[in-house]
Coordinates of N, CA, C and O in Angstrom, one line a residue:
X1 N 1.5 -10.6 -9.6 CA 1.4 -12.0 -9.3 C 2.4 -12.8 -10.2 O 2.3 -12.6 -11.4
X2 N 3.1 -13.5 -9.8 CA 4.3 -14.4 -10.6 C 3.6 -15.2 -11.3 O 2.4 -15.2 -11.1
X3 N 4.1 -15.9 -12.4 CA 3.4 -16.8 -13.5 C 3.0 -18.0 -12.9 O 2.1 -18.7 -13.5
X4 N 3.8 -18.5 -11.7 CA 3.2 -19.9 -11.2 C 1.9 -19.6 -10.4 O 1.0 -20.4 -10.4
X5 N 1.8 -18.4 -9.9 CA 0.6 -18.5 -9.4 C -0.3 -18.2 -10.6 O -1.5 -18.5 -10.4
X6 N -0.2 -17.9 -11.6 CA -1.3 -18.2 -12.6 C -1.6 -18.9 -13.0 O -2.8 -19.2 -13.2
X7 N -0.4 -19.9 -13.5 CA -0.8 -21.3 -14.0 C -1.6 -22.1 -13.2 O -2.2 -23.0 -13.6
X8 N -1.5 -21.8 -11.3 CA -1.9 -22.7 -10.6 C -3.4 -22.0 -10.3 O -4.3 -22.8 -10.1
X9 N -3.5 -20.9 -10.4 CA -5.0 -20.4 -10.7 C -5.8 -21.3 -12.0 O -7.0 -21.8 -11.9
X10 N -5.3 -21.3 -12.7 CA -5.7 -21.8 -14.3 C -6.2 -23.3 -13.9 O -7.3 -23.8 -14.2
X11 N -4.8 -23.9 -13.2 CA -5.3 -25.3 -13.4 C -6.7 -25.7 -12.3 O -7.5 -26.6 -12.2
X12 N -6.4 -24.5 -11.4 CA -7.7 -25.1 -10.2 C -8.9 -24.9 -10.7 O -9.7 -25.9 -10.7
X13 N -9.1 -23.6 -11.6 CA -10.2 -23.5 -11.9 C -10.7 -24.0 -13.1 O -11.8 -23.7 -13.4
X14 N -9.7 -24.7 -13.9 CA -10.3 -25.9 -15.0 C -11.3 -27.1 -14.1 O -12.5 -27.5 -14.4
X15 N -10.4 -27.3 -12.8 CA -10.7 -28.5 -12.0 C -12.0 -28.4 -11.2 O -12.9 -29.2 -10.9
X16 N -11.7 -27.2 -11.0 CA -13.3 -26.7 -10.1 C -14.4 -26.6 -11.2 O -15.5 -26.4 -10.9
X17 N -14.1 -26.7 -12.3 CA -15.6 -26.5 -13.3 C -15.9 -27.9 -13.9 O -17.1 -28.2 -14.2
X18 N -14.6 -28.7 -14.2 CA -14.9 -30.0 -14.3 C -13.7 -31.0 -13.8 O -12.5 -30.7 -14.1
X19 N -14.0 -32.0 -13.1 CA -13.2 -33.1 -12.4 C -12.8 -33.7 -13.0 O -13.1 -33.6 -14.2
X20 N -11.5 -34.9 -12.7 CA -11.6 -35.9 -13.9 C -10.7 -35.5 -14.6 O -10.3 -36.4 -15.3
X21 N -9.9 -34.2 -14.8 CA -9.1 -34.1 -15.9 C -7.8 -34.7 -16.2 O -7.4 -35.0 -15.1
X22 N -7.0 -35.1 -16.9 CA -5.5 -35.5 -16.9 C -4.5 -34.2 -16.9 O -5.1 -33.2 -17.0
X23 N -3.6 -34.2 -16.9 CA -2.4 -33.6 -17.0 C -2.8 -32.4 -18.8 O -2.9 -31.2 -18.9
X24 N -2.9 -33.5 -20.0 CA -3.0 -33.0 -21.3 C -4.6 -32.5 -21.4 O -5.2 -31.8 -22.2
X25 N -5.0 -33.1 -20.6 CA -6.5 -32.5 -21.1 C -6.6 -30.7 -20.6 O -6.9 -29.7 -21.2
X26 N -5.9 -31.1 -19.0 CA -5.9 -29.6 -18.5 C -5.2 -28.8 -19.1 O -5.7 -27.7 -19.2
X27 N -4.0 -28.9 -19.5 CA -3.2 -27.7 -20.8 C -4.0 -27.8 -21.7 O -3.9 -26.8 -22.3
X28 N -4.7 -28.4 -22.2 CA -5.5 -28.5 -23.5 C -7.3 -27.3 -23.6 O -7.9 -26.8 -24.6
X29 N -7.7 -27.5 -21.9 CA -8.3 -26.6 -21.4 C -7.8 -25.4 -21.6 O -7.9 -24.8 -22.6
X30 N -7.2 -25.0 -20.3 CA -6.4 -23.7 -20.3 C -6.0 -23.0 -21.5 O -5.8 -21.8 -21.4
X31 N -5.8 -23.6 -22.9 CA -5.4 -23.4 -23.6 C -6.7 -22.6 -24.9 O -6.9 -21.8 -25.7
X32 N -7.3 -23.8 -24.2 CA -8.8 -23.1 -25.2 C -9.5 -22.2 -24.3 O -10.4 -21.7 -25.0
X33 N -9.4 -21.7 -23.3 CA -10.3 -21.0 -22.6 C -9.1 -19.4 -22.7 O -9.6 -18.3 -23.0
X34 N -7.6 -19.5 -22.5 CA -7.5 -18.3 -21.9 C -6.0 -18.3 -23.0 O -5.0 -17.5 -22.8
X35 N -6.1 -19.1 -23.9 CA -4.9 -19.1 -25.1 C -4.9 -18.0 -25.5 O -3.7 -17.5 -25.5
X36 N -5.6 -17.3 -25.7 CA -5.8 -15.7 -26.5 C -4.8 -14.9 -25.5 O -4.0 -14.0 -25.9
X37 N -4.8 -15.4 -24.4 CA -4.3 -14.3 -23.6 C -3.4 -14.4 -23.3 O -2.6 -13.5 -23.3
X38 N -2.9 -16.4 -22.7 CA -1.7 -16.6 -22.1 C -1.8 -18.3 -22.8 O -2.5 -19.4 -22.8
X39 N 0.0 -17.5 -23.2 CA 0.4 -19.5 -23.6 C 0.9 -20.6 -22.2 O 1.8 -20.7 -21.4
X40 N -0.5 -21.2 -22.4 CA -0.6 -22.3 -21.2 C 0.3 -23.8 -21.6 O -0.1 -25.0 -21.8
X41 N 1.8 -22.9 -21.5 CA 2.9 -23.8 -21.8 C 2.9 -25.4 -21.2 O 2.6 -25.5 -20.0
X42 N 3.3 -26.7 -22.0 CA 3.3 -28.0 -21.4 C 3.6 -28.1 -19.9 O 2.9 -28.5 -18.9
X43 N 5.5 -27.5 -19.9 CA 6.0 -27.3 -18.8 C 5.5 -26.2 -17.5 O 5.5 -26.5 -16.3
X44 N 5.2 -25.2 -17.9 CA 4.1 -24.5 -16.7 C 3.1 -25.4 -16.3 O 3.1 -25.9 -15.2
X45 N 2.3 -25.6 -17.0 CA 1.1 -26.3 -16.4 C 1.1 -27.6 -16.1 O 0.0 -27.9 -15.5
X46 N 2.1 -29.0 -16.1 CA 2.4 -29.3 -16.1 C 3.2 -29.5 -14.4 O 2.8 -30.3 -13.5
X47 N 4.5 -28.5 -14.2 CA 4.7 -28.1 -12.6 C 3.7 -27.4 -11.6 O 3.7 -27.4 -10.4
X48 N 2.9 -27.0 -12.4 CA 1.8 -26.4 -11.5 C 1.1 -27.5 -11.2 O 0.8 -27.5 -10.0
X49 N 0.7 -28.5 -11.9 CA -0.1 -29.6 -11.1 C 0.8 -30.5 -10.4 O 0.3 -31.0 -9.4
X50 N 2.2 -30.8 -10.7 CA 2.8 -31.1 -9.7 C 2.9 -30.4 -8.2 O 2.9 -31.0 -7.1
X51 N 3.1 -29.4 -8.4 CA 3.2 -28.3 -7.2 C 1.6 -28.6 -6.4 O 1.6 -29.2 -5.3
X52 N 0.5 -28.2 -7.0 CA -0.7 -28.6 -6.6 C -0.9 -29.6 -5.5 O -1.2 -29.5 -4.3
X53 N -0.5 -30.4 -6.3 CA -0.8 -32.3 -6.0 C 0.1 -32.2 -4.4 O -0.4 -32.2 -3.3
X54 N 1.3 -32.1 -4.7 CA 2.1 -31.8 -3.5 C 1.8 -31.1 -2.3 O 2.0 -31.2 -1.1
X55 N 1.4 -30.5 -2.8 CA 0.4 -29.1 -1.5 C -1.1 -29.6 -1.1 O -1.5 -29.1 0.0
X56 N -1.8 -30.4 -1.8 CA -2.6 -31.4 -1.6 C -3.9 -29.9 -2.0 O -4.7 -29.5 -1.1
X57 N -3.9 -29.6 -2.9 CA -4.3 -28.4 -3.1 C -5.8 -29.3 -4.7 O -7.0 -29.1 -4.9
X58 N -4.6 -30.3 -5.4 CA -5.3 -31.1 -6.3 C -5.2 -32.7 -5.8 O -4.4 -32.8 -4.8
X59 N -5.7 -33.8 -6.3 CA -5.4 -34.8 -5.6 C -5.7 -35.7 -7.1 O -6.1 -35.1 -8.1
X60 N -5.3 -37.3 -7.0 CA -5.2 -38.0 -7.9 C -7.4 -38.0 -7.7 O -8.0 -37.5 -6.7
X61 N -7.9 -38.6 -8.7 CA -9.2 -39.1 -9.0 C -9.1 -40.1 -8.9 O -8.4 -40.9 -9.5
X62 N -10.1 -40.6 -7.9 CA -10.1 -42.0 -6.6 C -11.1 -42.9 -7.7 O -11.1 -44.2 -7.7
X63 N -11.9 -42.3 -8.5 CA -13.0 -43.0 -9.7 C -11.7 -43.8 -10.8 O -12.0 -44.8 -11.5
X64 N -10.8 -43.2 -10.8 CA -9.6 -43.6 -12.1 C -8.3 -44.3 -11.2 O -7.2 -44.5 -11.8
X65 N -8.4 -44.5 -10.2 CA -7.4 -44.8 -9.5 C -6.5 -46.0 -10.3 O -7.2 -47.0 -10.8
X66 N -5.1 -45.8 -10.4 CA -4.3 -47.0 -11.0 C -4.5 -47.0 -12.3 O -4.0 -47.9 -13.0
X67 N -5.2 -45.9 -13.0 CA -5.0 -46.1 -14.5 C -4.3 -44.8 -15.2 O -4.2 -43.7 -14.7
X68 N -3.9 -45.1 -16.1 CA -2.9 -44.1 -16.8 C -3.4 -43.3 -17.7 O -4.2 -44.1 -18.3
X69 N -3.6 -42.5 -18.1 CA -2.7 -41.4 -17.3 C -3.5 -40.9 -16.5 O -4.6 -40.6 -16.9
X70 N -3.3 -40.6 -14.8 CA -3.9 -40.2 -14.1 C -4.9 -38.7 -14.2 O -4.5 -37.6 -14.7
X71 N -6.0 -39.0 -13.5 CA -6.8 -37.6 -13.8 C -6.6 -36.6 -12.3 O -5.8 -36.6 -11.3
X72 N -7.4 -35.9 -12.6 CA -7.0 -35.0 -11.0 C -8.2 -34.5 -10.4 O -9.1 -34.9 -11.2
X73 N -8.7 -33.9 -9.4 CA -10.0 -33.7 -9.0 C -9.6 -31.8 -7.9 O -8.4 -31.4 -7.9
X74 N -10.2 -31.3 -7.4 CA -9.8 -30.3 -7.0 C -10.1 -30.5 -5.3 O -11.1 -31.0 -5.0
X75 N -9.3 -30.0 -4.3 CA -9.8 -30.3 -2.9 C -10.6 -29.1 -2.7 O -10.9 -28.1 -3.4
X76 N -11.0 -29.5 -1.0 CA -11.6 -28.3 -0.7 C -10.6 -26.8 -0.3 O -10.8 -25.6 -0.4
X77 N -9.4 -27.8 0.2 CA -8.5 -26.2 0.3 C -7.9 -25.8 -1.1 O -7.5 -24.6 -1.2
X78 N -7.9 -26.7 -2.2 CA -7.8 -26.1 -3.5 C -8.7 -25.1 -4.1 O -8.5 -24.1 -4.7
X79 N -10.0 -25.6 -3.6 CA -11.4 -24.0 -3.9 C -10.8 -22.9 -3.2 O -10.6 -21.9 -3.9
X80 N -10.5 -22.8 -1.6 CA -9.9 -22.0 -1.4 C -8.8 -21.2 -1.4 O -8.5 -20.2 -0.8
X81 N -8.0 -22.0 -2.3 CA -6.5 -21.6 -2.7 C -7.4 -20.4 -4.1 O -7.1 -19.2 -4.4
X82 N -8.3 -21.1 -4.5 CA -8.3 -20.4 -5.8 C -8.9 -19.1 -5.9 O -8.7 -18.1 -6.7
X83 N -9.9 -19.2 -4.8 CA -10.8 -17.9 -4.2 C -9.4 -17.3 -4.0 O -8.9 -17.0 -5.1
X84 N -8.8 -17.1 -3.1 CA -7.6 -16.4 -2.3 C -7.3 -15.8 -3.9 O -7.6 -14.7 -4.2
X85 N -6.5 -16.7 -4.6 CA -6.0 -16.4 -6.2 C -6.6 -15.2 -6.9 O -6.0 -14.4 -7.6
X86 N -7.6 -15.4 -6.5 CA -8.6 -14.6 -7.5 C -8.7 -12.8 -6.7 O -8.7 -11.7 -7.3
X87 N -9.0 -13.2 -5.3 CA -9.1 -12.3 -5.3 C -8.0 -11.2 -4.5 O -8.1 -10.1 -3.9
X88 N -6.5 -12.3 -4.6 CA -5.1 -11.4 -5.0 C -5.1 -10.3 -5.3 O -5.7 -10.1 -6.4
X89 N -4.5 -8.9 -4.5 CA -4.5 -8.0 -5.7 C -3.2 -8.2 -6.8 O -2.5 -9.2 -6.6
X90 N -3.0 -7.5 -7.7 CA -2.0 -7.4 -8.5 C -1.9 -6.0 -8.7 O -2.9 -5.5 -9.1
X91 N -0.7 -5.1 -8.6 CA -0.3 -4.2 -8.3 C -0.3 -3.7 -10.5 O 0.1 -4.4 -11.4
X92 N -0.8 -2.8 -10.3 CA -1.0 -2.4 -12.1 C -1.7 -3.2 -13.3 O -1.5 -3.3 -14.5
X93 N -2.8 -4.0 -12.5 CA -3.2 -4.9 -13.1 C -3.6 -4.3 -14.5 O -3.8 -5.1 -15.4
X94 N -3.7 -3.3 -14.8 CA -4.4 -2.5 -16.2 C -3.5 -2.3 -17.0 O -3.8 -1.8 -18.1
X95 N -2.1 -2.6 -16.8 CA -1.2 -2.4 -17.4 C -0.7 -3.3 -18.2 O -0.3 -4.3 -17.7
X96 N -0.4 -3.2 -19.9 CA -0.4 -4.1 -21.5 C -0.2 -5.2 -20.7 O -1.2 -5.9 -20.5
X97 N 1.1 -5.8 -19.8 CA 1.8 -7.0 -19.7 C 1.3 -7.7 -18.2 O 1.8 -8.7 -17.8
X98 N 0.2 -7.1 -17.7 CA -0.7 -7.7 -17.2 C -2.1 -8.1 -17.3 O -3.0 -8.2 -16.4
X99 N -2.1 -8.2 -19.1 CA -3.2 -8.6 -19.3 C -3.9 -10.0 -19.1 O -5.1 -10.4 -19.0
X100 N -2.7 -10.7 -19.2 CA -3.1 -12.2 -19.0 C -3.7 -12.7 -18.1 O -4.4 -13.7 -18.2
X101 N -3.2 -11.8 -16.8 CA -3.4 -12.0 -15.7 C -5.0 -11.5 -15.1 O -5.8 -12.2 -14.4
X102 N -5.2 -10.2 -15.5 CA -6.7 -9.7 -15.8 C -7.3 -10.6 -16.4 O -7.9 -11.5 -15.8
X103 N -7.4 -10.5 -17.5 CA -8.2 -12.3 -18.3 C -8.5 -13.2 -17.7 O -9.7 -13.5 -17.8
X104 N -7.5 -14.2 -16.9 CA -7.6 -15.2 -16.1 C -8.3 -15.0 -14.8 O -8.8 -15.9 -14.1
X105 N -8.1 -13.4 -14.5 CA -8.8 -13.1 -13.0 C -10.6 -12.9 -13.4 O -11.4 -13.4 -12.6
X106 N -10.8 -12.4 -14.6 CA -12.3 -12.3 -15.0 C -13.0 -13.3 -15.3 O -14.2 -13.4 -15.0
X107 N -12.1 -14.3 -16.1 CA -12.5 -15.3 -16.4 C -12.8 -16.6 -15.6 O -13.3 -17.7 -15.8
X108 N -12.4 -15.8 -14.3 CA -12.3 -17.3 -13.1 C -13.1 -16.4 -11.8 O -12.9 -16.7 -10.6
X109 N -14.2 -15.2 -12.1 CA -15.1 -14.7 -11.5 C -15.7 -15.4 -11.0 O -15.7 -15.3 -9.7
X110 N -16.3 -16.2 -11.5 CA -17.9 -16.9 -11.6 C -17.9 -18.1 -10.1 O -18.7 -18.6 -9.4
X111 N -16.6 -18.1 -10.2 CA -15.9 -19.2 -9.1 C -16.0 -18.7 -7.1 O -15.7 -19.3 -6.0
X112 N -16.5 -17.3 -7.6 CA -16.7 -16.7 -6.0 C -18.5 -16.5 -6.0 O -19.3 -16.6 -6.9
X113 N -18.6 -16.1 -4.6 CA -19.9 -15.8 -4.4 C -20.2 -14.3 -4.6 O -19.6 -13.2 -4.5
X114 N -20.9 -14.4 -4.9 CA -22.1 -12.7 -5.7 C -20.8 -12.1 -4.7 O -19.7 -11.9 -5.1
X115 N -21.4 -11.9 -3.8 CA -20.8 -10.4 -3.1 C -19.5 -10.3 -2.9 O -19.1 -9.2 -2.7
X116 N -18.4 -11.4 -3.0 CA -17.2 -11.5 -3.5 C -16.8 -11.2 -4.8 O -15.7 -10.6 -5.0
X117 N -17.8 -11.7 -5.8 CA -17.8 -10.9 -7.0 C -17.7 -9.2 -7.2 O -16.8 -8.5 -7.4
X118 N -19.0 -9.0 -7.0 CA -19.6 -7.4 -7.0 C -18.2 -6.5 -6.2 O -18.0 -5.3 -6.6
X119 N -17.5 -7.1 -5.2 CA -16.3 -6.4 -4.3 C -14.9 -6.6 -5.4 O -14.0 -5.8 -5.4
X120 N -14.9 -7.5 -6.1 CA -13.5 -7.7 -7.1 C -13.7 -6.9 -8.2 O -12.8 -6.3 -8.7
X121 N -15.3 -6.8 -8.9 CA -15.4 -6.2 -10.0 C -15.4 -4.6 -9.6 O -14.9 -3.7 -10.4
X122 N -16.2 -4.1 -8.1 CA -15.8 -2.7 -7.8 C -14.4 -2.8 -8.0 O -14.1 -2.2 -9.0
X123 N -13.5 -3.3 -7.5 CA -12.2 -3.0 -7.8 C -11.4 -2.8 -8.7 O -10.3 -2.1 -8.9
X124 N -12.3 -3.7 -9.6 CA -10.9 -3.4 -11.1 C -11.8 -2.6 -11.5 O -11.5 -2.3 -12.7
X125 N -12.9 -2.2 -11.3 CA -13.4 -0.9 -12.2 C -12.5 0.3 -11.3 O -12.0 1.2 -12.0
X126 N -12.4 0.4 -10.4 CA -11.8 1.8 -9.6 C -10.4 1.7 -10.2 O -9.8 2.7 -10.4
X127 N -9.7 0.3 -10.6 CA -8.1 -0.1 -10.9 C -8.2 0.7 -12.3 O -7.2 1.3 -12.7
X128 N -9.7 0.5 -13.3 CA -9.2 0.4 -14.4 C -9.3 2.7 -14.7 O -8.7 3.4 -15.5
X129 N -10.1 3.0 -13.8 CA -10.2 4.5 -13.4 C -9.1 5.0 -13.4 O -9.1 6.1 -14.0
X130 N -8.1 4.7 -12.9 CA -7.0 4.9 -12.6 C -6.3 4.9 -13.5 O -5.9 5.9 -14.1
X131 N -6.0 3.5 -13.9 CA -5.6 3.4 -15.2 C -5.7 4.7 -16.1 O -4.8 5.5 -16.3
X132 N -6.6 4.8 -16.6 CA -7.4 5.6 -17.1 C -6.9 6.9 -17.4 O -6.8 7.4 -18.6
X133 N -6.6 7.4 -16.3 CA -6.2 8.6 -16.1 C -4.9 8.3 -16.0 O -4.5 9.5 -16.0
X134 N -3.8 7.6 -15.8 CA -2.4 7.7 -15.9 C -2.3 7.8 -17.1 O -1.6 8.7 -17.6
X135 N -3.0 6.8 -17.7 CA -2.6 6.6 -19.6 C -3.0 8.0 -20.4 O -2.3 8.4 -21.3
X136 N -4.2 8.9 -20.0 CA -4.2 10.3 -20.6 C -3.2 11.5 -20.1 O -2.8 12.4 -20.9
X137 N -2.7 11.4 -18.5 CA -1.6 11.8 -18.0 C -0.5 12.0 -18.7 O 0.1 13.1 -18.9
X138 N -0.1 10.3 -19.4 CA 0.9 10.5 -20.2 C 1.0 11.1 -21.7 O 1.8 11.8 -22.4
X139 N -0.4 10.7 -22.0 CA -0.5 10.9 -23.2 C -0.5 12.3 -23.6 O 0.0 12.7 -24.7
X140 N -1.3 13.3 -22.3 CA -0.8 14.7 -22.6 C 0.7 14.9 -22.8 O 1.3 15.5 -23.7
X141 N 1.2 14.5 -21.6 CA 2.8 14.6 -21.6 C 3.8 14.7 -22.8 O 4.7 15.6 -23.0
X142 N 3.4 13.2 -23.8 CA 4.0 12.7 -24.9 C 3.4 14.2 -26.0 O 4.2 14.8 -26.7
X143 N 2.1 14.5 -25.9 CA 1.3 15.4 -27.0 C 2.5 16.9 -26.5 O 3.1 17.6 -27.4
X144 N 2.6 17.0 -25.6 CA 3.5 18.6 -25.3 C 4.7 18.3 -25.7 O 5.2 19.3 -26.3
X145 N 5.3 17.4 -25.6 CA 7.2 16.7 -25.7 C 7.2 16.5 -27.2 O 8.3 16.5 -27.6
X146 N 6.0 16.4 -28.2 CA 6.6 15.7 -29.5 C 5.7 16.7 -30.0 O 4.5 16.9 -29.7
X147 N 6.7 17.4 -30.8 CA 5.8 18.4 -32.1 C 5.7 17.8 -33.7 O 5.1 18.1 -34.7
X148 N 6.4 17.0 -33.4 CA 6.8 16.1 -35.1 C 5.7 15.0 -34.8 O 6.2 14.0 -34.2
X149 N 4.5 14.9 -35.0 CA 3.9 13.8 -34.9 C 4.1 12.4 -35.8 O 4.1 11.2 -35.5
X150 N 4.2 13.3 -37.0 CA 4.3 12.2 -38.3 C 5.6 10.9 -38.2 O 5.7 9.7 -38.4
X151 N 6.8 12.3 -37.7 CA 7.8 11.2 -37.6 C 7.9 10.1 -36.4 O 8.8 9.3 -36.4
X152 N 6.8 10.3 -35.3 CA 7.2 9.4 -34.7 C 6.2 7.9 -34.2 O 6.3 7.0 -33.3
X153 N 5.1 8.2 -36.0 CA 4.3 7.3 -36.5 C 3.0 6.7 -35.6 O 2.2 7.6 -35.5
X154 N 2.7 5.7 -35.0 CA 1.6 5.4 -34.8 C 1.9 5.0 -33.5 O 1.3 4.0 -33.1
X155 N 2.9 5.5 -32.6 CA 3.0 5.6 -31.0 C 2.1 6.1 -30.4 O 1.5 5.6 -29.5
X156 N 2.0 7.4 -31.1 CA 1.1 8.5 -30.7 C -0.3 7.8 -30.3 O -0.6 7.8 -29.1
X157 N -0.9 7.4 -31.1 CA -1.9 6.5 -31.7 C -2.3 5.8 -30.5 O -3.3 6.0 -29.9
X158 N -1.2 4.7 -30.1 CA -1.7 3.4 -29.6 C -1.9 4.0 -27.9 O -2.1 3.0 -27.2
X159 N -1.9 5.2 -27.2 CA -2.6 5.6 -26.6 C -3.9 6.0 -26.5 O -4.4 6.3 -25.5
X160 N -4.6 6.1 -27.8 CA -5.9 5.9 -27.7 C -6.4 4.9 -28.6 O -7.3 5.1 -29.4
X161 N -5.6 3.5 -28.4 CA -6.1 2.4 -28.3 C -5.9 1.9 -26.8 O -6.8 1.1 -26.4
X162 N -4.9 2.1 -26.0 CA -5.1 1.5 -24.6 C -5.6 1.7 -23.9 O -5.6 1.0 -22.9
X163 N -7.0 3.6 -24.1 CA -7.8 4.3 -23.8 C -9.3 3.2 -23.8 O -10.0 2.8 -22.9
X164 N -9.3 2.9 -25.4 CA -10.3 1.9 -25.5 C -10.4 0.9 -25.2 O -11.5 0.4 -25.4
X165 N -9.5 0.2 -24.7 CA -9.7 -1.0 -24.4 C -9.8 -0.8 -22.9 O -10.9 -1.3 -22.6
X166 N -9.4 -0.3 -21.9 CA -9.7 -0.1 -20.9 C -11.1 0.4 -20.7 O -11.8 0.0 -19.8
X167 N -11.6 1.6 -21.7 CA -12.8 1.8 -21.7 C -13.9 0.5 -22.1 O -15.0 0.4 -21.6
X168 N -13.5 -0.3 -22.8 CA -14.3 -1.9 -23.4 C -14.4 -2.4 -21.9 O -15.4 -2.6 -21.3
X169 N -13.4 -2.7 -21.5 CA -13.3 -3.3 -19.9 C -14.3 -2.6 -19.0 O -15.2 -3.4 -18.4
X170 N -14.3 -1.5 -18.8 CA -15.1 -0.7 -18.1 C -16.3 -0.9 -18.3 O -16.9 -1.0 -17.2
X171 N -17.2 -1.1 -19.6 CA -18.5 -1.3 -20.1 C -18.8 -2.6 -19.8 O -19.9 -3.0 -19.5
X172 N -17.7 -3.3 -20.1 CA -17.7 -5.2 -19.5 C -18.5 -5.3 -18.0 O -19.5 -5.9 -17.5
X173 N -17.5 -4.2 -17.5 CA -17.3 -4.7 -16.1 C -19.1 -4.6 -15.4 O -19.7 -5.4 -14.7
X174 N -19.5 -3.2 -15.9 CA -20.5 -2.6 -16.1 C -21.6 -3.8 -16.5 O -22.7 -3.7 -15.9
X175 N -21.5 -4.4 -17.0 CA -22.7 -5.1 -17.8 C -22.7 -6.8 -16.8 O -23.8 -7.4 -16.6
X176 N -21.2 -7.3 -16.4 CA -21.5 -8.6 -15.7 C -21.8 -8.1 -14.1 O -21.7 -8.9 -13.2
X177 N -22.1 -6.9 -13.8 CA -21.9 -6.8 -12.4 C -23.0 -7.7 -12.0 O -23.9 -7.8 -12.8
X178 N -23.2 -8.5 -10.7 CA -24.0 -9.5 -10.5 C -25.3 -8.9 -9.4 O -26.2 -9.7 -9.1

């Protein structure tokens, strides 16, 4: 999934949880909900609600009309832009540099119905299985190819930290199933 469609996921689903927002309030959201994960830059978030607005996806707030700085509200084909968003696949989603994108897809769960849920979370549990097994795949690979462990420091290692955190995910996924 390209970065505009995340930011434009990000900003629907600030909008879908509360109305009313401005331009700075919504980076200021995005920023506290999914900052850990992803820098919800001025200028990304920023063209994303322009892009939004244009697609008629977000609309100005008719309660604040004519005052500055304008707020935004979410349409009804914006709920549906964002379902669609959500439940996008992403091709390697378990993989380090798609983590942001997993975050924002978890994080913006709650925004479908049960059984649209329970169908996205089977999924990245089967995605994260996979995962799973590619990362020990390799990891044997790397254990047969490198007899010098010492020298080639804590590489080794961070294979069975990307073991665990996919395993943490797995237990997550496990515990919100709806």
């Amino acid at each position: 999934m390209d970065p505009s469609k995340m930011a434009d996921m990000g900003v629907l689903c600030m909008l879908k949880e509360e109305s009313g927002l401005t331009k700075a309030e919504l980076r200021e959201r995005l920023q506290h909900n999914f900052g850990r994960y992803w820098g919800a830059g001025t200028g990304a978030v920023w063209s994303a609600i322009d892009r939004l607005e244009d697609e008629a996806l977000i609309g100005r707030d008719t309660g604040d009309a004519g005052t500055e700085p304008p707020a935004f509200t979410i349409t009804d084909a914006g709920e549906e832009q964002l379902k669609s968003l959500i439940l996008e696949p992403v091709e390697d989603l378990f993989h380090p540099m798609q983590r942001p994108m997993l975050m924002m897809k978890l994080g913006s769960l709650h925004h479908l119905p049960e059984e649209q849920q329970r169908q996205v979370i089977d999924r990245f549990r089967n995605e994260a299985l996979e995962a799973r097994d590619r990362i020990k795949t390799i990891q044997r690979s790397h254990d047969d190819a490198i007899s010098d462990h010492d020298r080639y420091g804590y590489r080794r290692d961070m294979f069975d930290l990307r073991l665990r955190l996919v395993d943490e995910i797995l237990d997550w996924l496990e515990a919100i199933q709806p």
